[in-house]
C-alpha cells in the first residue's frame, strides 16, 4: 500500500519535512465497504468536509463516533458573526456513549461535486465582508507614513543645526533602539495567538492582563489623539508660511495656525468616517507624494546652487560645511541634547500604526512583524540620509539677501559663507538671520529641485500621520470601552457598519485634537506626548519580559528573533529617557498609570484572558508553598488553619462569616462540602464555580472543596486528610453544633460524634459554633423560592442537609422564623459594638480557646468588645489563682479586661441536674441489665450507638 500511494493520489498533499501526509479512506472508486455500500475517496484536508453535518466521522473510523477530528475552531476563542462555533463533545458526552450502542453501519452522503471542485458546503464570500489589508499596505506603508511626519520635514534640519550631525545621528539611533526593541516585542506578542481588533491595547491586555493593559490603552489612545494635533499643527505651519510668502494672513500668524489646524482636522475626520477603505486609499496617495518629494530633495542637493539659494545658505555639498555642522551649536532656551531628543522622538513613535488596526489585517501574526520592522529600517535610513545631506550643504546662518555678497577688499567677514563669496556676519552676530539651518524650518523646500514638491511631501507626511493617529486612537479606545474596565466610557465602544467603525471614538479624538491644536506651537506639543509614548513602550517591553520570566504556558511566540533581555533593556531605557527628558512629565505619566492600575485592581473586572500576571501569581504562590516545606513549624508562627464543614457555603453564612473574620489575611480557611450519594448521580453538584463566586461576593478569603462520599463521616475523614497543600494544611476542624440532635436519627448522632473524635485522631483542634437560631439558612433560601413558605423536598436541598451538621426541618415555614434566620445570617457582618466575649478556659487546651477571641478583637468590627476570662479554682484560694492567671495571660500578651475564678467547679452536680442528664440519655440507653443476652447482642449489632450500663458506670465520674 505504501509503495503505490503516490500513484493513487493525483494531486499534492500537505507535507511536513520528509514526510508526505495523505488521507484518503479508499483507494478505488468501486471498492465496496464491509456494509455493502460503495465508498468514495474523502479528502480530509478540505475544510468544507470537516463539519458535524456530514458523515465524515463514519468514513474516518468506520463507525459513527462522537470524537471530533482536530480543528482550529475547537481551540479558538473567537466567534464569527453568522457562523455556528464548532465545539468538541464534552467528556460527559463521550463517556455516556458507552452506555448505548452507537456503532451503527455508516450511511454515506452522495458525492455532489460541482464542475469547479467546490461542494455545496462552501460558504460564499459575503458581499458585506470587511476590508482586510496585507503587510505592505496595512502595516509597512502605514507605519512609514506615521513615522515620516511633521518632524522629518520641519524639525530634522533644525535639530541637525542644533545638535550637529554626530549627535543628531545619536538621537536617531537612541530613538530607533527603543522603537526597534518595542517592534520586536510587538512582533512576539502578535505571533502569540490570534490577534483581534484593538491593536496595541489588545496585544498588551491579553498578554499582561487587564490591569496594565487598561492603563496603557488609555494612555496610548490619548497620546495618539494628541499626536493628531501635533501633525496638524505642522501642516498648519507650512500653510501659514506659504501665506506669509504671498503676504496673506487670516488674523495673525499664531491664530492662523489654529484656524487652519481646526479646519484640517475636520476634513481628516470626514475621511476617517468614510471608512477604512477610503482611508487606506488616501494613505497610498500620501505615500507616493512623499516618495516623490524625497527624490526631488536628493536631486536638489546635487544641482548647482543659484544665487537665491546661496543667499539662503545653500552651497551644495562642501566638506567644510559638513565639518562645521558635524558638531553641535546649541541655541535658545531649549537648546540641549535631551531638548532636541524630546522634539525628535515623536517622529519615531509611528511603529504601532499597523498594530493599532490589527482587526483590519488579513493575517496580523505575519503582517505586524514584517511590516513594522521593515518600516523601522527604511525610515531610519531616510532620517540618517537627510540629516547628513542637509548638514553637508547648508550653513547655519544666512540672511537671504542677494546684496550680502563680499565686496572686494572686505575684511570683516565671519563664517563659512565668506569662503564662498557671501557675508552673513551682520545677522549672524545679532542672531536674527531668517535663513540657514538654525533659523529656517523649511530648509528642505529651499534645497529641493522643485520646492512645491517638497511642500506637497510636507502636506502628505503631516496629513498621513495625522490621519493614521486619528484612526488608531478610536480603534484602541473602542476595544478598551468594550472590555468595561473603566466606568463612563462604554458609550464610546459602539461600532457602526461592516467594519464596526468607532464613530463616537472618532468624535472624541477630534475634540481632544482640537483642544491641543489651540496651543498652536509644535515645539510645545511634541515633548508632551514623548513621555506618554515612552511610557507605552516601557510597558509593552515589560509585558513581554514578564510573560517570558513567569514561564506562562500560554506564552509561545513564533517570532524567533525575540529576546526577553532585549525587552527588559527596552523597558529600562525607556523609563530612564522619560526622566532625562522631563522628570515632571515622567512622574505625571507614571502617576496616571499607577492610578489606573490601582482602580482596576480595586474593581477586579470579570476579565480572564490568561495573562502573564496570572502565571506570575501562580509561580510565586507555588514557590512560597514549596519554600514553606523547608522550614520547620515554630510555635510563634502557629496559625489556626481551619477546615470548616459548611456544606454549600451559602447555606451557613454565619459559620462562614465567623471563621472568615479571624482568618482573613491571617491564615487558611477551607469550606468543605460533603455531597452524599452515588458518585454518578452527584457529579453535577461538584461544580465549585457558584460557591466560589458567593464567597468572593461576600468578601470571604477562603478556598472551597467539595467531594462525594458514601456518608458524612467518611467524607469528613477524607477532607481532614487530603485538604491543604504542604504546610498550608488545616489544623483546626470547625463545624456547627448539631441543634436537632434530639430529634435526629441516632445513626446521624453517632456519625456526628465520631467526626469529633476523628478530628483529635488526626491531630486537629476542634471548634463548634452554636447559635440560638441555628446555622442552616437553607430554609430562608427556600422561602424565596416558594412564596407560600411551603417546604419542598428538592434533591439538591436534601443532599445539602445530609452533608451537614444540621438537618432541614420539615413542614411549613414560619415567616417570623425566616426573618429571624435572615438576621442571624448577617450577625457577624455588622459592627459588634461594646459587647462581651466570655472565655471559659477551664482546661489547658494549648491556648486555642484564647487565640481565636484575640484574633477577633484585631478586626475593626470587634475592636470595642470586652474579653472576660473564666477559670476554675478553689474557693479558699480564689485570689491567688486569679493573680496567677492574670500573670499568665500577661505573658501571652492577649488583651483582656476581667478574670473570674469559678469556685464551684469541683463540686458535685445537684440532683435535679443529674436527673436532667439521665432523661437526656434515656432514649440512647441499652438497658442491658434487664434484657436477655441474645437480645442485647442483637441490639448491639443493629444499634451500636446504644450506651450500656457498664459504659455509663465507667464514665460516670467524667460526665
PDB file of N, CA and C in Angstrom, residues 543-628:
ATOM      1  N   UNK A 543       5.855  43.953  29.479  1.00  0.00           N
ATOM      2  CA  UNK A 543       4.862  42.884  29.388  1.00  0.00           C
ATOM      3  C   UNK A 543       5.465  41.627  28.775  1.00  0.00           C
ATOM      4  N   UNK A 544       6.280  41.820  27.730  1.00  0.00           N
ATOM      5  CA  UNK A 544       6.924  40.652  27.104  1.00  0.00           C
ATOM      6  C   UNK A 544       7.931  40.011  28.043  1.00  0.00           C
ATOM      7  N   UNK A 545       8.731  40.825  28.709  1.00  0.00           N
ATOM      8  CA  UNK A 545       9.713  40.285  29.648  1.00  0.00           C
ATOM      9  C   UNK A 545       9.020  39.529  30.780  1.00  0.00           C
ATOM     10  N   UNK A 546       7.943  40.102  31.288  1.00  0.00           N
ATOM     11  CA  UNK A 546       7.207  39.468  32.375  1.00  0.00           C
ATOM     12  C   UNK A 546       6.616  38.139  31.940  1.00  0.00           C
ATOM     13  N   UNK A 547       6.052  38.120  30.737  1.00  0.00           N
ATOM     14  CA  UNK A 547       5.461  36.874  30.236  1.00  0.00           C
ATOM     15  C   UNK A 547       6.524  35.795  30.056  1.00  0.00           C
ATOM     16  N   UNK A 548       7.728  36.203  29.673  1.00  0.00           N
ATOM     17  CA  UNK A 548       8.807  35.229  29.463  1.00  0.00           C
ATOM     18  C   UNK A 548       9.337  34.680  30.778  1.00  0.00           C
ATOM     19  N   UNK A 549       9.518  35.556  31.755  1.00  0.00           N
ATOM     20  CA  UNK A 549      10.140  35.139  33.015  1.00  0.00           C
ATOM     21  C   UNK A 549       9.184  34.349  33.899  1.00  0.00           C
ATOM     22  N   UNK A 550       7.877  34.522  33.710  1.00  0.00           N
ATOM     23  CA  UNK A 550       6.920  33.779  34.536  1.00  0.00           C
ATOM     24  C   UNK A 550       6.652  32.382  33.997  1.00  0.00           C
ATOM     25  N   UNK A 551       7.301  32.036  32.875  1.00  0.00           N
ATOM     26  CA  UNK A 551       7.093  30.714  32.262  1.00  0.00           C
ATOM     27  C   UNK A 551       5.616  30.428  32.033  1.00  0.00           C
ATOM     28  N   UNK A 552       4.919  31.446  31.562  1.00  0.00           N
ATOM     29  CA  UNK A 552       3.491  31.286  31.302  1.00  0.00           C
ATOM     30  C   UNK A 552       3.279  30.237  30.216  1.00  0.00           C
ATOM     31  N   UNK A 553       2.421  29.235  30.474  1.00  0.00           N
ATOM     32  CA  UNK A 553       2.192  28.204  29.446  1.00  0.00           C
ATOM     33  C   UNK A 553       1.633  28.766  28.150  1.00  0.00           C
ATOM     34  N   UNK A 554       0.927  29.909  28.245  1.00  0.00           N
ATOM     35  CA  UNK A 554       0.343  30.500  27.051  1.00  0.00           C
ATOM     36  C   UNK A 554       1.285  31.391  26.275  1.00  0.00           C
ATOM     37  N   UNK A 555       2.510  31.600  26.780  1.00  0.00           N
ATOM     38  CA  UNK A 555       3.458  32.488  26.101  1.00  0.00           C
ATOM     39  C   UNK A 555       4.348  31.637  25.195  1.00  0.00           C
ATOM     40  N   UNK A 556       3.953  31.528  23.934  1.00  0.00           N
ATOM     41  CA  UNK A 556       4.698  30.738  22.956  1.00  0.00           C
ATOM     42  C   UNK A 556       4.765  31.501  21.631  1.00  0.00           C
ATOM     43  N   UNK A 557       5.453  32.643  21.602  1.00  0.00           N
ATOM     44  CA  UNK A 557       5.515  33.408  20.346  1.00  0.00           C
ATOM     45  C   UNK A 557       6.313  32.660  19.285  1.00  0.00           C
ATOM     46  N   UNK A 558       5.832  32.718  18.060  1.00  0.00           N
ATOM     47  CA  UNK A 558       6.540  32.060  16.966  1.00  0.00           C
ATOM     48  C   UNK A 558       7.592  32.963  16.337  1.00  0.00           C
ATOM     49  N   UNK A 559       7.677  34.217  16.790  1.00  0.00           N
ATOM     50  CA  UNK A 559       8.694  35.132  16.266  1.00  0.00           C
ATOM     51  C   UNK A 559      10.047  34.772  16.881  1.00  0.00           C
ATOM     52  N   UNK A 560      10.961  34.296  16.070  1.00  0.00           N
ATOM     53  CA  UNK A 560      12.188  33.684  16.594  1.00  0.00           C
ATOM     54  C   UNK A 560      13.261  34.687  16.980  1.00  0.00           C
ATOM     55  N   UNK A 561      13.111  35.975  16.621  1.00  0.00           N
ATOM     56  CA  UNK A 561      14.148  36.949  16.926  1.00  0.00           C
ATOM     57  C   UNK A 561      13.877  37.697  18.229  1.00  0.00           C
ATOM     58  N   UNK A 562      12.905  37.222  18.983  1.00  0.00           N
ATOM     59  CA  UNK A 562      12.579  37.887  20.248  1.00  0.00           C
ATOM     60  C   UNK A 562      13.533  37.438  21.354  1.00  0.00           C
ATOM     61  N   UNK A 563      13.918  38.397  22.226  1.00  0.00           N
ATOM     62  CA  UNK A 563      14.742  38.100  23.399  1.00  0.00           C
ATOM     63  C   UNK A 563      14.159  38.834  24.597  1.00  0.00           C
ATOM     64  N   UNK A 564      13.967  38.109  25.677  1.00  0.00           N
ATOM     65  CA  UNK A 564      13.385  38.742  26.855  1.00  0.00           C
ATOM     66  C   UNK A 564      14.334  39.785  27.454  1.00  0.00           C
ATOM     67  N   UNK A 565      15.637  39.577  27.292  1.00  0.00           N
ATOM     68  CA  UNK A 565      16.594  40.549  27.836  1.00  0.00           C
ATOM     69  C   UNK A 565      16.588  41.833  27.016  1.00  0.00           C
ATOM     70  N   UNK A 566      16.355  41.720  25.731  1.00  0.00           N
ATOM     71  CA  UNK A 566      16.196  42.921  24.914  1.00  0.00           C
ATOM     72  C   UNK A 566      14.955  43.697  25.349  1.00  0.00           C
ATOM     73  N   UNK A 567      13.886  42.993  25.670  1.00  0.00           N
ATOM     74  CA  UNK A 567      12.669  43.659  26.135  1.00  0.00           C
ATOM     75  C   UNK A 567      12.910  44.356  27.467  1.00  0.00           C
ATOM     76  N   UNK A 568      13.646  43.693  28.357  1.00  0.00           N
ATOM     77  CA  UNK A 568      13.951  44.320  29.647  1.00  0.00           C
ATOM     78  C   UNK A 568      14.794  45.573  29.435  1.00  0.00           C
ATOM     79  N   UNK A 569      15.789  45.488  28.550  1.00  0.00           N
ATOM     80  CA  UNK A 569      16.623  46.661  28.270  1.00  0.00           C
ATOM     81  C   UNK A 569      15.775  47.788  27.687  1.00  0.00           C
ATOM     82  N   UNK A 570      14.859  47.451  26.776  1.00  0.00           N
ATOM     83  CA  UNK A 570      13.998  48.472  26.188  1.00  0.00           C
ATOM     84  C   UNK A 570      13.116  49.134  27.222  1.00  0.00           C
ATOM     85  N   UNK A 571      12.597  48.351  28.177  1.00  0.00           N
ATOM     86  CA  UNK A 571      11.746  48.920  29.220  1.00  0.00           C
ATOM     87  C   UNK A 571      12.538  49.855  30.128  1.00  0.00           C
ATOM     88  N   UNK A 572      13.742  49.424  30.530  1.00  0.00           N
ATOM     89  CA  UNK A 572      14.564  50.229  31.438  1.00  0.00           C
ATOM     90  C   UNK A 572      15.021  51.522  30.754  1.00  0.00           C
ATOM     91  N   UNK A 573      15.491  51.414  29.527  1.00  0.00           N
ATOM     92  CA  UNK A 573      15.998  52.599  28.836  1.00  0.00           C
ATOM     93  C   UNK A 573      14.872  53.590  28.554  1.00  0.00           C
ATOM     94  N   UNK A 574      13.663  53.086  28.329  1.00  0.00           N
ATOM     95  CA  UNK A 574      12.527  53.987  28.101  1.00  0.00           C
ATOM     96  C   UNK A 574      12.216  54.798  29.348  1.00  0.00           C
ATOM     97  N   UNK A 575      12.238  54.140  30.510  1.00  0.00           N
ATOM     98  CA  UNK A 575      11.960  54.846  31.761  1.00  0.00           C
ATOM     99  C   UNK A 575      13.060  55.862  32.057  1.00  0.00           C
ATOM    100  N   UNK A 576      14.318  55.476  31.805  1.00  0.00           N
ATOM    101  CA  UNK A 576      15.432  56.401  32.049  1.00  0.00           C
ATOM    102  C   UNK A 576      15.301  57.635  31.167  1.00  0.00           C
ATOM    103  N   UNK A 577      15.004  57.423  29.899  1.00  0.00           N
ATOM    104  CA  UNK A 577      14.870  58.555  28.973  1.00  0.00           C
ATOM    105  C   UNK A 577      13.701  59.439  29.385  1.00  0.00           C
ATOM    106  N   UNK A 578      12.628  58.841  29.887  1.00  0.00           N
ATOM    107  CA  UNK A 578      11.481  59.634  30.339  1.00  0.00           C
ATOM    108  C   UNK A 578      11.910  60.659  31.378  1.00  0.00           C
ATOM    109  N   UNK A 579      12.699  60.226  32.362  1.00  0.00           N
ATOM    110  CA  UNK A 579      13.121  61.134  33.420  1.00  0.00           C
ATOM    111  C   UNK A 579      14.183  62.118  32.936  1.00  0.00           C
ATOM    112  N   UNK A 580      15.020  61.705  31.982  1.00  0.00           N
ATOM    113  CA  UNK A 580      16.018  62.625  31.458  1.00  0.00           C
ATOM    114  C   UNK A 580      15.377  63.726  30.614  1.00  0.00           C
ATOM    115  N   UNK A 581      14.289  63.402  29.934  1.00  0.00           N
ATOM    116  CA  UNK A 581      13.612  64.415  29.115  1.00  0.00           C
ATOM    117  C   UNK A 581      12.930  65.445  30.003  1.00  0.00           C
ATOM    118  N   UNK A 582      12.070  64.993  30.879  1.00  0.00           N
ATOM    119  CA  UNK A 582      11.346  65.895  31.779  1.00  0.00           C
ATOM    120  C   UNK A 582      10.813  65.063  32.939  1.00  0.00           C
ATOM    121  N   UNK A 583      11.476  65.174  34.071  1.00  0.00           N
ATOM    122  CA  UNK A 583      11.108  64.328  35.190  1.00  0.00           C
ATOM    123  C   UNK A 583       9.699  64.640  35.692  1.00  0.00           C
ATOM    124  N   UNK A 584       9.246  65.902  35.513  1.00  0.00           N
ATOM    125  CA  UNK A 584       7.889  66.225  35.948  1.00  0.00           C
ATOM    126  C   UNK A 584       6.858  65.469  35.115  1.00  0.00           C
ATOM    127  N   UNK A 585       7.039  65.481  33.782  1.00  0.00           N
ATOM    128  CA  UNK A 585       6.105  64.766  32.912  1.00  0.00           C
ATOM    129  C   UNK A 585       6.183  63.266  33.154  1.00  0.00           C
ATOM    130  N   UNK A 586       7.397  62.777  33.441  1.00  0.00           N
ATOM    131  CA  UNK A 586       7.560  61.347  33.714  1.00  0.00           C
ATOM    132  C   UNK A 586       6.779  60.942  34.958  1.00  0.00           C
ATOM    133  N   UNK A 587       6.857  61.752  35.994  1.00  0.00           N
ATOM    134  CA  UNK A 587       6.118  61.443  37.211  1.00  0.00           C
ATOM    135  C   UNK A 587       4.610  61.494  36.980  1.00  0.00           C
ATOM    136  N   UNK A 588       4.175  62.465  36.161  1.00  0.00           N
ATOM    137  CA  UNK A 588       2.742  62.555  35.860  1.00  0.00           C
ATOM    138  C   UNK A 588       2.280  61.315  35.103  1.00  0.00           C
ATOM    139  N   UNK A 589       3.057  60.923  34.083  1.00  0.00           N
ATOM    140  CA  UNK A 589       2.682  59.746  33.282  1.00  0.00           C
ATOM    141  C   UNK A 589       2.640  58.485  34.147  1.00  0.00           C
ATOM    142  N   UNK A 590       3.683  58.304  34.981  1.00  0.00           N
ATOM    143  CA  UNK A 590       3.722  57.123  35.847  1.00  0.00           C
ATOM    144  C   UNK A 590       2.606  57.182  36.885  1.00  0.00           C
ATOM    145  N   UNK A 591       2.316  58.392  37.386  1.00  0.00           N
ATOM    146  CA  UNK A 591       1.225  58.547  38.344  1.00  0.00           C
ATOM    147  C   UNK A 591      -0.121  58.161  37.748  1.00  0.00           C
ATOM    148  N   UNK A 592      -0.351  58.547  36.494  1.00  0.00           N
ATOM    149  CA  UNK A 592      -1.603  58.185  35.820  1.00  0.00           C
ATOM    150  C   UNK A 592      -1.693  56.669  35.661  1.00  0.00           C
ATOM    151  N   UNK A 593      -0.565  56.051  35.268  1.00  0.00           N
ATOM    152  CA  UNK A 593      -0.552  54.590  35.120  1.00  0.00           C
ATOM    153  C   UNK A 593      -0.873  53.913  36.446  1.00  0.00           C
ATOM    154  N   UNK A 594      -0.258  54.387  37.524  1.00  0.00           N
ATOM    155  CA  UNK A 594      -0.488  53.775  38.839  1.00  0.00           C
ATOM    156  C   UNK A 594      -1.940  53.956  39.266  1.00  0.00           C
ATOM    157  N   UNK A 595      -2.510  55.137  39.011  1.00  0.00           N
ATOM    158  CA  UNK A 595      -3.902  55.387  39.385  1.00  0.00           C
ATOM    159  C   UNK A 595      -4.845  54.452  38.629  1.00  0.00           C
ATOM    160  N   UNK A 596      -4.639  54.354  37.317  1.00  0.00           N
ATOM    161  CA  UNK A 596      -5.497  53.489  36.516  1.00  0.00           C
ATOM    162  C   UNK A 596      -5.307  52.019  36.902  1.00  0.00           C
ATOM    163  N   UNK A 597      -4.054  51.654  37.198  1.00  0.00           N
ATOM    164  CA  UNK A 597      -3.767  50.284  37.627  1.00  0.00           C
ATOM    165  C   UNK A 597      -4.456  49.980  38.949  1.00  0.00           C
ATOM    166  N   UNK A 598      -4.362  50.926  39.900  1.00  0.00           N
ATOM    167  CA  UNK A 598      -4.977  50.720  41.214  1.00  0.00           C
ATOM    168  C   UNK A 598      -6.493  50.588  41.096  1.00  0.00           C
ATOM    169  N   UNK A 599      -7.081  51.352  40.184  1.00  0.00           N
ATOM    170  CA  UNK A 599      -8.536  51.279  40.017  1.00  0.00           C
ATOM    171  C   UNK A 599      -8.962  49.893  39.540  1.00  0.00           C
ATOM    172  N   UNK A 600      -8.254  49.365  38.543  1.00  0.00           N
ATOM    173  CA  UNK A 600      -8.611  48.052  38.019  1.00  0.00           C
ATOM    174  C   UNK A 600      -8.373  46.976  39.075  1.00  0.00           C
ATOM    175  N   UNK A 601      -7.274  47.096  39.840  1.00  0.00           N
ATOM    176  CA  UNK A 601      -7.005  46.121  40.897  1.00  0.00           C
ATOM    177  C   UNK A 601      -8.095  46.159  41.965  1.00  0.00           C
ATOM    178  N   UNK A 602      -8.602  47.370  42.237  1.00  0.00           N
ATOM    179  CA  UNK A 602      -9.638  47.507  43.260  1.00  0.00           C
ATOM    180  C   UNK A 602     -10.973  46.965  42.781  1.00  0.00           C
ATOM    181  N   UNK A 603     -11.319  47.259  41.527  1.00  0.00           N
ATOM    182  CA  UNK A 603     -12.610  46.845  40.994  1.00  0.00           C
ATOM    183  C   UNK A 603     -12.649  45.372  40.603  1.00  0.00           C
ATOM    184  N   UNK A 604     -11.484  44.836  40.239  1.00  0.00           N
ATOM    185  CA  UNK A 604     -11.403  43.422  39.835  1.00  0.00           C
ATOM    186  C   UNK A 604     -12.442  43.082  38.763  1.00  0.00           C
ATOM    187  N   UNK A 605     -12.265  43.589  37.553  1.00  0.00           N
ATOM    188  CA  UNK A 605     -13.244  43.316  36.494  1.00  0.00           C
ATOM    189  C   UNK A 605     -13.268  41.843  36.141  1.00  0.00           C
ATOM    190  N   UNK A 606     -14.416  41.399  35.635  1.00  0.00           N
ATOM    191  CA  UNK A 606     -14.561  39.992  35.258  1.00  0.00           C
ATOM    192  C   UNK A 606     -13.932  39.763  33.886  1.00  0.00           C
ATOM    193  N   UNK A 607     -12.626  39.837  33.842  1.00  0.00           N
ATOM    194  CA  UNK A 607     -11.887  39.635  32.591  1.00  0.00           C
ATOM    195  C   UNK A 607     -10.813  38.589  32.846  1.00  0.00           C
ATOM    196  N   UNK A 608     -10.915  37.479  32.160  1.00  0.00           N
ATOM    197  CA  UNK A 608      -9.942  36.401  32.312  1.00  0.00           C
ATOM    198  C   UNK A 608      -9.354  36.102  30.939  1.00  0.00           C
ATOM    199  N   UNK A 609      -8.148  36.600  30.693  1.00  0.00           N
ATOM    200  CA  UNK A 609      -7.519  36.479  29.383  1.00  0.00           C
ATOM    201  C   UNK A 609      -6.272  35.608  29.428  1.00  0.00           C
ATOM    202  N   UNK A 610      -6.098  34.855  30.528  1.00  0.00           N
ATOM    203  CA  UNK A 610      -4.921  34.000  30.616  1.00  0.00           C
ATOM    204  C   UNK A 610      -3.632  34.798  30.564  1.00  0.00           C
ATOM    205  N   UNK A 611      -3.574  35.895  31.304  1.00  0.00           N
ATOM    206  CA  UNK A 611      -2.447  36.812  31.212  1.00  0.00           C
ATOM    207  C   UNK A 611      -1.240  36.292  31.977  1.00  0.00           C
ATOM    208  N   UNK A 612      -0.102  36.944  31.736  1.00  0.00           N
ATOM    209  CA  UNK A 612       1.127  36.569  32.432  1.00  0.00           C
ATOM    210  C   UNK A 612       1.080  36.954  33.899  1.00  0.00           C
ATOM    211  N   UNK A 613       0.204  37.890  34.274  1.00  0.00           N
ATOM    212  CA  UNK A 613       0.046  38.227  35.687  1.00  0.00           C
ATOM    213  C   UNK A 613      -0.476  37.008  36.450  1.00  0.00           C
ATOM    214  N   UNK A 614      -1.431  36.305  35.839  1.00  0.00           N
ATOM    215  CA  UNK A 614      -1.943  35.099  36.463  1.00  0.00           C
ATOM    216  C   UNK A 614      -0.853  34.040  36.560  1.00  0.00           C
ATOM    217  N   UNK A 615      -0.071  33.911  35.500  1.00  0.00           N
ATOM    218  CA  UNK A 615       1.022  32.936  35.528  1.00  0.00           C
ATOM    219  C   UNK A 615       2.051  33.299  36.587  1.00  0.00           C
ATOM    220  N   UNK A 616       2.354  34.598  36.708  1.00  0.00           N
ATOM    221  CA  UNK A 616       3.299  35.035  37.724  1.00  0.00           C
ATOM    222  C   UNK A 616       2.785  34.798  39.131  1.00  0.00           C
ATOM    223  N   UNK A 617       1.507  35.041  39.343  1.00  0.00           N
ATOM    224  CA  UNK A 617       0.913  34.785  40.661  1.00  0.00           C
ATOM    225  C   UNK A 617       0.989  33.303  41.005  1.00  0.00           C
ATOM    226  N   UNK A 618       0.727  32.468  40.029  1.00  0.00           N
ATOM    227  CA  UNK A 618       0.796  31.022  40.266  1.00  0.00           C
ATOM    228  C   UNK A 618       2.221  30.604  40.620  1.00  0.00           C
ATOM    229  N   UNK A 619       3.188  31.086  39.844  1.00  0.00           N
ATOM    230  CA  UNK A 619       4.586  30.726  40.112  1.00  0.00           C
ATOM    231  C   UNK A 619       5.017  31.183  41.495  1.00  0.00           C
ATOM    232  N   UNK A 620       4.617  32.396  41.869  1.00  0.00           N
ATOM    233  CA  UNK A 620       5.005  32.924  43.172  1.00  0.00           C
ATOM    234  C   UNK A 620       4.367  32.113  44.305  1.00  0.00           C
ATOM    235  N   UNK A 621       3.069  31.823  44.144  1.00  0.00           N
ATOM    236  CA  UNK A 621       2.380  31.040  45.172  1.00  0.00           C
ATOM    237  C   UNK A 621       2.982  29.648  45.292  1.00  0.00           C
ATOM    238  N   UNK A 622       3.281  29.034  44.157  1.00  0.00           N
ATOM    239  CA  UNK A 622       3.867  27.694  44.168  1.00  0.00           C
ATOM    240  C   UNK A 622       5.241  27.704  44.817  1.00  0.00           C
ATOM    241  N   UNK A 623       6.033  28.727  44.501  1.00  0.00           N
ATOM    242  CA  UNK A 623       7.376  28.822  45.073  1.00  0.00           C
ATOM    243  C   UNK A 623       7.326  28.992  46.585  1.00  0.00           C
ATOM    244  N   UNK A 624       6.412  29.842  47.062  1.00  0.00           N
ATOM    245  CA  UNK A 624       6.302  30.066  48.500  1.00  0.00           C
ATOM    246  C   UNK A 624       5.778  28.815  49.222  1.00  0.00           C
ATOM    247  N   UNK A 625       4.834  28.136  48.595  1.00  0.00           N
ATOM    248  CA  UNK A 625       4.301  26.919  49.235  1.00  0.00           C
ATOM    249  C   UNK A 625       5.381  25.854  49.376  1.00  0.00           C
ATOM    250  N   UNK A 626       6.172  25.695  48.326  1.00  0.00           N
ATOM    251  CA  UNK A 626       7.268  24.725  48.393  1.00  0.00           C
ATOM    252  C   UNK A 626       8.312  25.176  49.404  1.00  0.00           C
ATOM    253  N   UNK A 627       8.559  26.485  49.461  1.00  0.00           N
ATOM    254  CA  UNK A 627       9.534  27.011  50.414  1.00  0.00           C
ATOM    255  C   UNK A 627       9.132  26.773  51.857  1.00  0.00           C
ATOM    256  N   UNK A 628       7.822  26.778  52.117  1.00  0.00           N
ATOM    257  CA  UNK A 628       7.365  26.535  53.494  1.00  0.00           C
ATOM    258  C   UNK A 628       7.712  25.138  53.966  1.00  0.00           C
TER     259      UNK A 628
END
